[in-house]
Amino acid sequence: MPSLNVTFTDEELEEVRAAAAAEGKSLKQYVHDLSLRERLRRQFVRYAVSWGEAHRSEFDDAFPDEAPPASADRGADAA
């Protein structure tokens, strides 16, 4: 099974150990799960953004005073 060596500063390692202990996991299991959790987080964000874009016009119709409509020019302030 492939493995990976990861280098941490002393301070970083203490923080990671504390986080692992807070979740009741070994350091190895915590670091393993963290990478998988990040992949799932990115997948969720992609879906949420696409869902929001697909339903933007519904929101604009239901709440016309809450935000600029999807078709409005957002200009340089949208960055």
JSON list of C-alpha atoms in Angstrom, two decimals:
[
{"chain": "A", "resi": 1, "resn": "MET", "atom": "CA", "xyz": [0.00, 0.00, 0.00]},
{"chain": "A", "resi": 2, "resn": "PRO", "atom": "CA", "xyz": [1.39, 3.42, -0.92]},
{"chain": "A", "resi": 3, "resn": "SER", "atom": "CA", "xyz": [2.38, 5.74, 1.89]},
{"chain": "A", "resi": 4, "resn": "LEU", "atom": "CA", "xyz": [3.48, 9.33, 2.26]},
{"chain": "A", "resi": 5, "resn": "ASN", "atom": "CA", "xyz": [5.91, 11.11, 4.56]},
{"chain": "A", "resi": 6, "resn": "VAL", "atom": "CA", "xyz": [4.77, 14.60, 5.51]},
{"chain": "A", "resi": 7, "resn": "THR", "atom": "CA", "xyz": [7.00, 17.17, 7.16]},
{"chain": "A", "resi": 8, "resn": "PHE", "atom": "CA", "xyz": [5.62, 19.54, 9.81]},
{"chain": "A", "resi": 9, "resn": "THR", "atom": "CA", "xyz": [7.24, 22.19, 11.97]},
{"chain": "A", "resi": 10, "resn": "ASP", "atom": "CA", "xyz": [7.13, 21.41, 15.68]},
{"chain": "A", "resi": 11, "resn": "GLU", "atom": "CA", "xyz": [4.27, 23.89, 16.13]},
{"chain": "A", "resi": 12, "resn": "GLU", "atom": "CA", "xyz": [2.30, 22.47, 13.21]},
{"chain": "A", "resi": 13, "resn": "LEU", "atom": "CA", "xyz": [2.71, 18.92, 14.45]},
{"chain": "A", "resi": 14, "resn": "GLU", "atom": "CA", "xyz": [1.45, 19.87, 17.91]},
{"chain": "A", "resi": 15, "resn": "GLU", "atom": "CA", "xyz": [-1.61, 21.51, 16.35]},
{"chain": "A", "resi": 16, "resn": "VAL", "atom": "CA", "xyz": [-2.32, 18.44, 14.21]},
{"chain": "A", "resi": 17, "resn": "ARG", "atom": "CA", "xyz": [-1.87, 16.13, 17.20]},
{"chain": "A", "resi": 18, "resn": "ALA", "atom": "CA", "xyz": [-4.25, 18.25, 19.25]},
{"chain": "A", "resi": 19, "resn": "ALA", "atom": "CA", "xyz": [-6.84, 18.19, 16.46]},
{"chain": "A", "resi": 20, "resn": "ALA", "atom": "CA", "xyz": [-6.50, 14.40, 16.14]},
{"chain": "A", "resi": 21, "resn": "ALA", "atom": "CA", "xyz": [-6.90, 13.97, 19.89]},
{"chain": "A", "resi": 22, "resn": "ALA", "atom": "CA", "xyz": [-9.98, 16.21, 19.87]},
{"chain": "A", "resi": 23, "resn": "GLU", "atom": "CA", "xyz": [-11.58, 13.87, 17.33]},
{"chain": "A", "resi": 24, "resn": "GLY", "atom": "CA", "xyz": [-10.45, 10.78, 19.22]},
{"chain": "A", "resi": 25, "resn": "LYS", "atom": "CA", "xyz": [-8.31, 9.58, 16.32]},
{"chain": "A", "resi": 26, "resn": "SER", "atom": "CA", "xyz": [-4.72, 8.55, 15.90]},
{"chain": "A", "resi": 27, "resn": "LEU", "atom": "CA", "xyz": [-2.49, 11.04, 14.13]},
{"chain": "A", "resi": 28, "resn": "LYS", "atom": "CA", "xyz": [-2.23, 8.71, 11.13]},
{"chain": "A", "resi": 29, "resn": "GLN", "atom": "CA", "xyz": [-6.01, 8.24, 10.86]},
{"chain": "A", "resi": 30, "resn": "TYR", "atom": "CA", "xyz": [-6.67, 11.96, 11.30]},
{"chain": "A", "resi": 31, "resn": "VAL", "atom": "CA", "xyz": [-4.29, 12.99, 8.50]},
{"chain": "A", "resi": 32, "resn": "HIS", "atom": "CA", "xyz": [-5.69, 10.26, 6.24]},
{"chain": "A", "resi": 33, "resn": "ASP", "atom": "CA", "xyz": [-9.29, 11.33, 6.87]},
{"chain": "A", "resi": 34, "resn": "LEU", "atom": "CA", "xyz": [-8.45, 15.01, 6.44]},
{"chain": "A", "resi": 35, "resn": "SER", "atom": "CA", "xyz": [-7.45, 14.57, 2.81]},
{"chain": "A", "resi": 36, "resn": "LEU", "atom": "CA", "xyz": [-10.63, 12.62, 2.06]},
{"chain": "A", "resi": 37, "resn": "ARG", "atom": "CA", "xyz": [-12.75, 15.19, 3.90]},
{"chain": "A", "resi": 38, "resn": "GLU", "atom": "CA", "xyz": [-11.22, 17.95, 1.78]},
{"chain": "A", "resi": 39, "resn": "ARG", "atom": "CA", "xyz": [-12.09, 16.09, -1.41]},
{"chain": "A", "resi": 40, "resn": "LEU", "atom": "CA", "xyz": [-15.70, 15.76, -0.25]},
{"chain": "A", "resi": 41, "resn": "ARG", "atom": "CA", "xyz": [-15.78, 19.45, 0.74]},
{"chain": "A", "resi": 42, "resn": "ARG", "atom": "CA", "xyz": [-14.65, 20.52, -2.72]},
{"chain": "A", "resi": 43, "resn": "GLN", "atom": "CA", "xyz": [-17.27, 18.25, -4.31]},
{"chain": "A", "resi": 44, "resn": "PHE", "atom": "CA", "xyz": [-19.98, 19.78, -2.10]},
{"chain": "A", "resi": 45, "resn": "VAL", "atom": "CA", "xyz": [-18.90, 23.34, -2.95]},
{"chain": "A", "resi": 46, "resn": "ARG", "atom": "CA", "xyz": [-18.92, 22.61, -6.69]},
{"chain": "A", "resi": 47, "resn": "TYR", "atom": "CA", "xyz": [-22.43, 21.19, -6.43]},
{"chain": "A", "resi": 48, "resn": "ALA", "atom": "CA", "xyz": [-23.67, 24.06, -4.25]},
{"chain": "A", "resi": 49, "resn": "VAL", "atom": "CA", "xyz": [-22.33, 26.66, -6.68]},
{"chain": "A", "resi": 50, "resn": "SER", "atom": "CA", "xyz": [-23.88, 24.93, -9.69]},
{"chain": "A", "resi": 51, "resn": "TRP", "atom": "CA", "xyz": [-27.20, 24.55, -7.84]},
{"chain": "A", "resi": 52, "resn": "GLY", "atom": "CA", "xyz": [-27.15, 28.22, -6.89]},
{"chain": "A", "resi": 53, "resn": "GLU", "atom": "CA", "xyz": [-26.44, 29.27, -10.47]},
{"chain": "A", "resi": 54, "resn": "ALA", "atom": "CA", "xyz": [-29.24, 27.02, -11.76]},
{"chain": "A", "resi": 55, "resn": "HIS", "atom": "CA", "xyz": [-31.74, 28.58, -9.30]},
{"chain": "A", "resi": 56, "resn": "ARG", "atom": "CA", "xyz": [-30.52, 32.18, -9.40]},
{"chain": "A", "resi": 57, "resn": "SER", "atom": "CA", "xyz": [-33.44, 33.45, -11.48]},
{"chain": "A", "resi": 58, "resn": "GLU", "atom": "CA", "xyz": [-35.91, 31.88, -9.03]},
{"chain": "A", "resi": 59, "resn": "PHE", "atom": "CA", "xyz": [-34.22, 33.72, -6.18]},
{"chain": "A", "resi": 60, "resn": "ASP", "atom": "CA", "xyz": [-34.19, 36.97, -8.15]},
{"chain": "A", "resi": 61, "resn": "ASP", "atom": "CA", "xyz": [-37.94, 36.61, -8.82]},
{"chain": "A", "resi": 62, "resn": "ALA", "atom": "CA", "xyz": [-38.81, 35.71, -5.22]},
{"chain": "A", "resi": 63, "resn": "PHE", "atom": "CA", "xyz": [-36.60, 38.35, -3.57]},
{"chain": "A", "resi": 64, "resn": "PRO", "atom": "CA", "xyz": [-36.15, 41.25, -6.00]},
{"chain": "A", "resi": 65, "resn": "ASP", "atom": "CA", "xyz": [-34.88, 43.66, -3.32]},
{"chain": "A", "resi": 66, "resn": "GLU", "atom": "CA", "xyz": [-32.38, 41.31, -1.66]},
{"chain": "A", "resi": 67, "resn": "ALA", "atom": "CA", "xyz": [-29.58, 41.25, -4.24]},
{"chain": "A", "resi": 68, "resn": "PRO", "atom": "CA", "xyz": [-28.83, 42.56, -7.70]},
{"chain": "A", "resi": 69, "resn": "PRO", "atom": "CA", "xyz": [-30.52, 40.41, -10.36]},
{"chain": "A", "resi": 70, "resn": "ALA", "atom": "CA", "xyz": [-28.41, 37.78, -12.08]},
{"chain": "A", "resi": 71, "resn": "SER", "atom": "CA", "xyz": [-28.48, 39.75, -15.31]},
{"chain": "A", "resi": 72, "resn": "ALA", "atom": "CA", "xyz": [-27.26, 43.00, -13.69]},
{"chain": "A", "resi": 73, "resn": "ASP", "atom": "CA", "xyz": [-23.78, 44.22, -14.57]},
{"chain": "A", "resi": 74, "resn": "ARG", "atom": "CA", "xyz": [-21.72, 43.71, -11.44]},
{"chain": "A", "resi": 75, "resn": "GLY", "atom": "CA", "xyz": [-18.73, 45.73, -12.62]},
{"chain": "A", "resi": 76, "resn": "ALA", "atom": "CA", "xyz": [-15.39, 45.91, -10.79]},
{"chain": "A", "resi": 77, "resn": "ASP", "atom": "CA", "xyz": [-17.03, 45.66, -7.35]},
{"chain": "A", "resi": 78, "resn": "ALA", "atom": "CA", "xyz": [-17.84, 41.97, -7.91]},
{"chain": "A", "resi": 79, "resn": "ALA", "atom": "CA", "xyz": [-14.23, 40.84, -7.46]}
]
